[in-house]
Short mmCIF file of C-alpha atoms in Angstrom, two decimals:
data_model
loop_
_atom_site.label_atom_id
_atom_site.label_comp_id
_atom_site.label_asym_id
_atom_site.label_seq_id
_atom_site.Cartn_x
_atom_site.Cartn_y
_atom_site.Cartn_z
CA MET A 1 -10.11 -21.82 18.45
CA PRO A 2 -6.81 -22.99 16.87
CA ASP A 3 -5.85 -26.63 17.21
CA GLU A 4 -2.79 -26.43 19.46
CA ALA A 5 -1.98 -30.11 18.88
CA ALA A 6 -1.92 -29.76 15.08
CA ALA A 7 1.84 -29.18 14.89
CA PRO A 8 4.87 -30.30 16.89
CA PRO A 9 5.55 -28.00 19.87
CA PRO A 10 8.58 -25.66 19.67
CA GLY A 11 10.61 -27.68 22.17
CA LEU A 12 10.28 -30.79 20.01
CA TRP A 13 11.41 -28.92 16.90
CA ASP A 14 14.50 -27.82 18.84
CA ARG A 15 15.30 -31.38 19.92
CA MET A 16 14.83 -32.76 16.42
CA ARG A 17 16.93 -30.03 14.85
CA ASP A 18 19.74 -30.54 17.36
CA ASP A 19 19.58 -34.35 17.18
CA PRO A 20 18.30 -35.14 13.65
CA GLN A 21 19.59 -38.73 13.73
CA TYR A 22 16.95 -39.55 16.35
CA ALA A 23 14.25 -37.16 15.15
CA PRO A 24 11.62 -39.91 14.64
CA GLU A 25 12.24 -41.27 18.12
CA HIS A 26 11.98 -37.80 19.70
CA LEU A 27 8.73 -37.24 17.81
CA ALA A 28 7.25 -40.59 18.85
CA LEU A 29 8.07 -40.06 22.52
CA GLU A 30 6.60 -36.55 22.53
CA ALA A 31 3.52 -37.67 20.59
CA VAL A 32 2.61 -40.29 23.18
CA ARG A 33 3.19 -37.82 26.02
CA ARG A 34 1.31 -34.94 24.45
CA LEU A 35 -1.22 -36.57 22.11
CA GLY A 36 -1.96 -39.81 23.93
CA PRO A 37 -4.28 -38.20 26.54
CA GLU A 38 -6.15 -36.38 23.77
CA ALA A 39 -6.73 -39.65 21.89
CA ARG A 40 -7.87 -41.43 25.05
CA ASP A 41 -10.32 -38.66 25.94
CA TRP A 42 -11.64 -38.53 22.36
CA ALA A 43 -12.38 -42.25 22.30
CA GLU A 44 -14.01 -42.21 25.74
CA ARG A 45 -16.15 -39.21 24.83
CA ASN A 46 -17.36 -40.81 21.60
CA ARG A 47 -18.16 -44.09 23.34
CA ALA A 48 -20.13 -42.26 26.03
CA GLN A 49 -22.11 -40.32 23.43
CA ARG A 50 -22.70 -43.35 21.19
CA PRO A 51 -22.55 -46.60 23.20
CA ASP A 52 -23.39 -48.64 20.09
CA LEU A 53 -20.45 -47.22 18.15
CA HIS A 54 -18.28 -50.07 16.91
CA PRO A 55 -14.46 -49.86 17.18
CA GLU A 56 -14.07 -50.04 13.40
CA GLU A 57 -16.46 -47.14 12.94
CA LEU A 58 -14.57 -45.11 15.51
CA ALA A 59 -11.26 -45.95 13.85
CA ARG A 60 -12.61 -44.83 10.47
CA LEU A 61 -13.68 -41.52 11.99
CA ALA A 62 -10.13 -40.98 13.22
CA ALA A 63 -8.58 -41.96 9.90
CA GLY A 64 -10.87 -39.66 7.93
CA ARG A 65 -10.26 -36.72 10.24
CA PHE A 66 -6.49 -36.89 10.06
CA LEU A 67 -6.36 -37.74 6.38
CA ALA A 68 -8.01 -34.35 5.81
CA HIS A 69 -5.35 -32.73 8.00
CA ALA A 70 -2.59 -34.42 5.99
CA ARG A 71 -3.99 -33.08 2.71
CA LEU A 72 -4.01 -29.53 4.07
CA SER A 73 -0.46 -29.83 5.37
CA GLY A 74 0.77 -30.84 1.91
CA ALA A 75 -0.83 -27.81 0.26
CA VAL A 76 0.69 -25.43 2.80
CA SER A 77 4.19 -26.81 2.31
CA GLY A 78 3.94 -26.60 -1.44
CA ALA A 79 3.30 -22.88 -1.20
CA ALA A 80 6.06 -22.24 1.32
CA GLY A 81 9.21 -23.51 -0.45
CA LEU A 82 12.08 -25.43 1.11
CA PRO A 83 11.64 -24.24 4.72
CA GLY A 84 7.97 -25.08 4.31
CA ALA A 85 8.88 -28.54 3.01
CA ILE A 86 10.85 -29.26 6.16
CA LEU A 87 7.98 -27.92 8.24
CA ASP A 88 5.48 -29.97 6.27
CA VAL A 89 7.13 -33.34 6.74
CA GLY A 90 7.39 -32.66 10.46
CA VAL A 91 3.73 -31.62 10.68
CA LEU A 92 2.77 -34.62 8.53
CA ALA A 93 4.68 -37.08 10.73
CA TRP A 94 3.06 -35.47 13.79
CA THR A 95 -0.40 -35.67 12.21
CA GLN A 96 0.17 -39.31 11.35
CA ALA A 97 1.28 -40.08 14.91
CA ARG A 98 -1.86 -38.35 16.17
CA MET A 99 -3.98 -40.47 13.83
CA VAL A 100 -2.33 -43.73 14.90
CA LEU A 101 -2.90 -42.93 18.58
CA HIS A 102 -6.56 -42.19 17.90
CA ILE A 103 -6.94 -45.45 15.97
CA ALA A 104 -5.25 -47.31 18.82
CA ALA A 105 -7.70 -45.74 21.29
CA ALA A 106 -10.62 -46.63 19.02
CA TYR A 107 -9.65 -50.30 19.17
CA GLY A 108 -9.06 -50.28 22.92
CA ALA A 109 -5.27 -49.93 23.09
CA ASP A 110 -4.04 -47.45 25.70
CA PRO A 111 -2.73 -44.43 23.72
CA VAL A 112 -0.63 -43.17 26.65
CA HIS A 113 1.24 -46.45 27.17
CA PRO A 114 4.97 -46.25 26.28
CA ASP A 115 4.50 -49.16 23.87
CA ARG A 116 2.60 -46.82 21.57
CA ALA A 117 5.87 -45.01 20.77
CA THR A 118 7.29 -48.36 19.68
CA ASP A 119 4.18 -49.03 17.60
CA LEU A 120 4.53 -45.64 15.91
CA LEU A 121 8.10 -46.29 14.80
CA VAL A 122 7.27 -49.75 13.44
CA LEU A 123 4.05 -48.66 11.75
CA GLN A 124 5.81 -45.69 10.16
CA ARG A 125 8.58 -48.09 9.10
CA VAL A 126 11.35 -46.22 10.86
CA HIS A 127 12.29 -49.60 12.37
CA LYS A 128 11.37 -53.04 11.09
CA VAL A 129 10.81 -54.68 14.46
CA ALA A 130 9.73 -53.56 17.92
CA GLU A 131 12.99 -54.58 19.60
CA THR A 132 15.16 -52.16 17.61
CA ALA A 133 12.52 -49.45 17.98
CA ARG A 134 12.62 -49.81 21.77
CA LEU A 135 16.40 -49.60 21.79
CA ALA A 136 16.37 -46.44 19.68
CA LEU A 137 13.69 -44.90 21.90
CA GLY A 138 15.86 -45.60 24.92
CA VAL A 139 18.79 -43.84 23.27
CA ALA A 140 16.63 -40.84 22.32
CA ALA A 141 15.20 -40.60 25.83
CA GLY A 142 18.72 -40.62 27.26
CA ARG A 143 19.78 -37.88 24.87
CA GLU A 144 16.78 -35.80 25.95
CA ARG A 145 17.94 -36.04 29.55
CA ALA A 146 21.53 -35.28 28.59
CA ALA A 147 20.41 -32.18 26.70
CA ALA A 148 19.47 -30.56 29.99
CA LEU A 149 23.08 -30.89 31.16
CA PHE A 150 25.27 -30.56 28.09
CA GLN A 151 25.38 -28.44 24.96
CA ARG A 152 23.76 -30.12 22.00
CA SER A 153 25.22 -31.02 18.61
CA ASN A 154 27.72 -28.74 16.88
CA THR A 155 26.44 -29.82 13.45
CA PRO A 156 26.09 -26.80 11.10
CA LEU A 157 22.49 -25.65 10.83
CA ARG A 158 22.12 -26.31 7.10
CA GLN A 159 23.45 -29.84 7.43
CA ALA A 160 21.25 -30.50 10.47
CA LEU A 161 18.15 -29.27 8.63
CA LEU A 162 18.92 -31.48 5.65
CA ARG A 163 19.32 -34.55 7.84
CA LEU A 164 16.17 -33.63 9.72
CA SER A 165 14.13 -33.28 6.55
CA VAL A 166 15.29 -36.68 5.28
CA LYS A 167 14.54 -38.42 8.59
CA LEU A 168 11.09 -36.86 8.89
CA ALA A 169 10.27 -37.59 5.25
CA GLN A 170 11.15 -41.25 5.80
CA MET A 171 9.00 -41.35 8.92
CA ALA A 172 6.05 -39.77 7.13
CA GLY A 173 6.28 -42.27 4.29
CA ILE A 174 7.59 -39.87 1.65
CA ARG A 175 10.42 -42.12 0.54
CA ALA A 176 11.06 -40.86 -2.97
CA ALA A 177 13.50 -37.96 -2.81
CA LYS A 178 11.89 -36.37 -5.86
CA ARG A 179 8.64 -35.97 -3.91
CA VAL A 180 10.36 -33.92 -1.24
CA ALA A 181 12.38 -31.95 -3.80
CA ALA A 182 9.23 -31.23 -5.80
CA LYS A 183 7.88 -29.25 -2.89
CA ILE A 184 10.24 -26.39 -3.81
CA ILE A 185 9.07 -26.30 -7.46
CA PRO A 186 6.37 -23.66 -7.96
CA GLY A 187 3.01 -24.83 -9.22
CA ALA A 188 3.40 -28.60 -9.23
CA ALA A 189 4.54 -28.59 -5.61
CA ILE A 190 1.08 -28.04 -4.11
CA ILE A 191 -0.49 -30.91 -6.07
CA LEU A 192 2.35 -33.33 -5.44
CA GLY A 193 2.63 -32.44 -1.77
CA THR A 194 -1.06 -33.05 -1.23
CA TRP A 195 -1.01 -36.38 -3.12
CA ALA A 196 2.06 -37.69 -1.32
CA ASN A 197 0.65 -36.79 2.09
CA SER A 198 -2.74 -38.35 1.39
CA SER A 199 -1.30 -41.55 -0.02
CA ALA A 200 1.22 -42.07 2.78
CA THR A 201 -1.33 -41.30 5.49
CA ARG A 202 -4.00 -43.57 4.00
CA ASP A 203 -1.51 -46.46 3.85
CA LEU A 204 -0.49 -45.84 7.46
CA ALA A 205 -4.12 -45.87 8.59
CA ARG A 206 -4.57 -49.32 7.04
CA ARG A 207 -1.49 -50.65 8.80
CA ALA A 208 -2.63 -49.20 12.12
CA GLU A 209 -6.07 -50.76 11.77
CA ALA A 210 -4.49 -54.12 10.96
CA LEU A 211 -2.33 -53.88 14.09
CA TYR A 212 -5.01 -52.79 16.55
CA ARG A 213 -8.11 -54.56 15.20
CA PRO A 214 -7.20 -57.88 16.91
CA ARG A 215 -7.41 -56.13 20.27
CA ALA A 216 -11.10 -55.43 19.68
CA ILE A 217 -11.66 -59.03 18.62
CA GLU A 218 -9.94 -60.33 21.76
CA ALA A 219 -12.11 -57.99 23.83
CA GLY A 220 -15.21 -59.66 22.41
CA ARG A 221 -16.18 -57.10 19.77
CA PRO A 222 -15.46 -58.71 16.39
CA PRO A 223 -15.31 -56.41 13.37
CA ARG A 224 -18.50 -55.90 11.43
CA GLN A 225 -18.89 -57.33 7.97
CA ARG A 226 -18.48 -54.66 5.34
#
């Protein structure tokens, strides 16, 4: 059975394309709405099956699972050329959001709480602090509501796609422009895409664990000694 949550839904792609300036915020809001329940159910199911499972062990399971997804996404984009590169960074950012929500659930944070969207934007370094992330999320949410009443941006498609690719690449941690550009170069693109995705996702997993681990400690389950 295909994993329906593995890629952003069509409606989200439309919103991000039409409003590329707030693409990360649209993605974070949709991720919490759509992926949060999945992460919550996954954590609860694993705890029920293995009551002795420690939060750090559960978090590592989540990180390993989605790191593998990130590697695959990089290889696919490398073979697909420029449209594939835009698709890849969106799928990568979505995969990373899914991973963060699972790690949050592993450590006892509610993955469906609106604060998780703020966490995503700070962890993925779209915003430096939670306050500005919350403000941007509020703007994006308002623009979502306005989209149902008014025609969206008149930005030419090519320009919108370029802005979207840059925003999503920044969110996914692919900050060097040459890494994104390399995805359209035959041969080397597959290797570089896979490496960039793995590296960025592994770093994000560490930041997420550092953010959510204190919640497990406060709940009376200190991390195990490695």
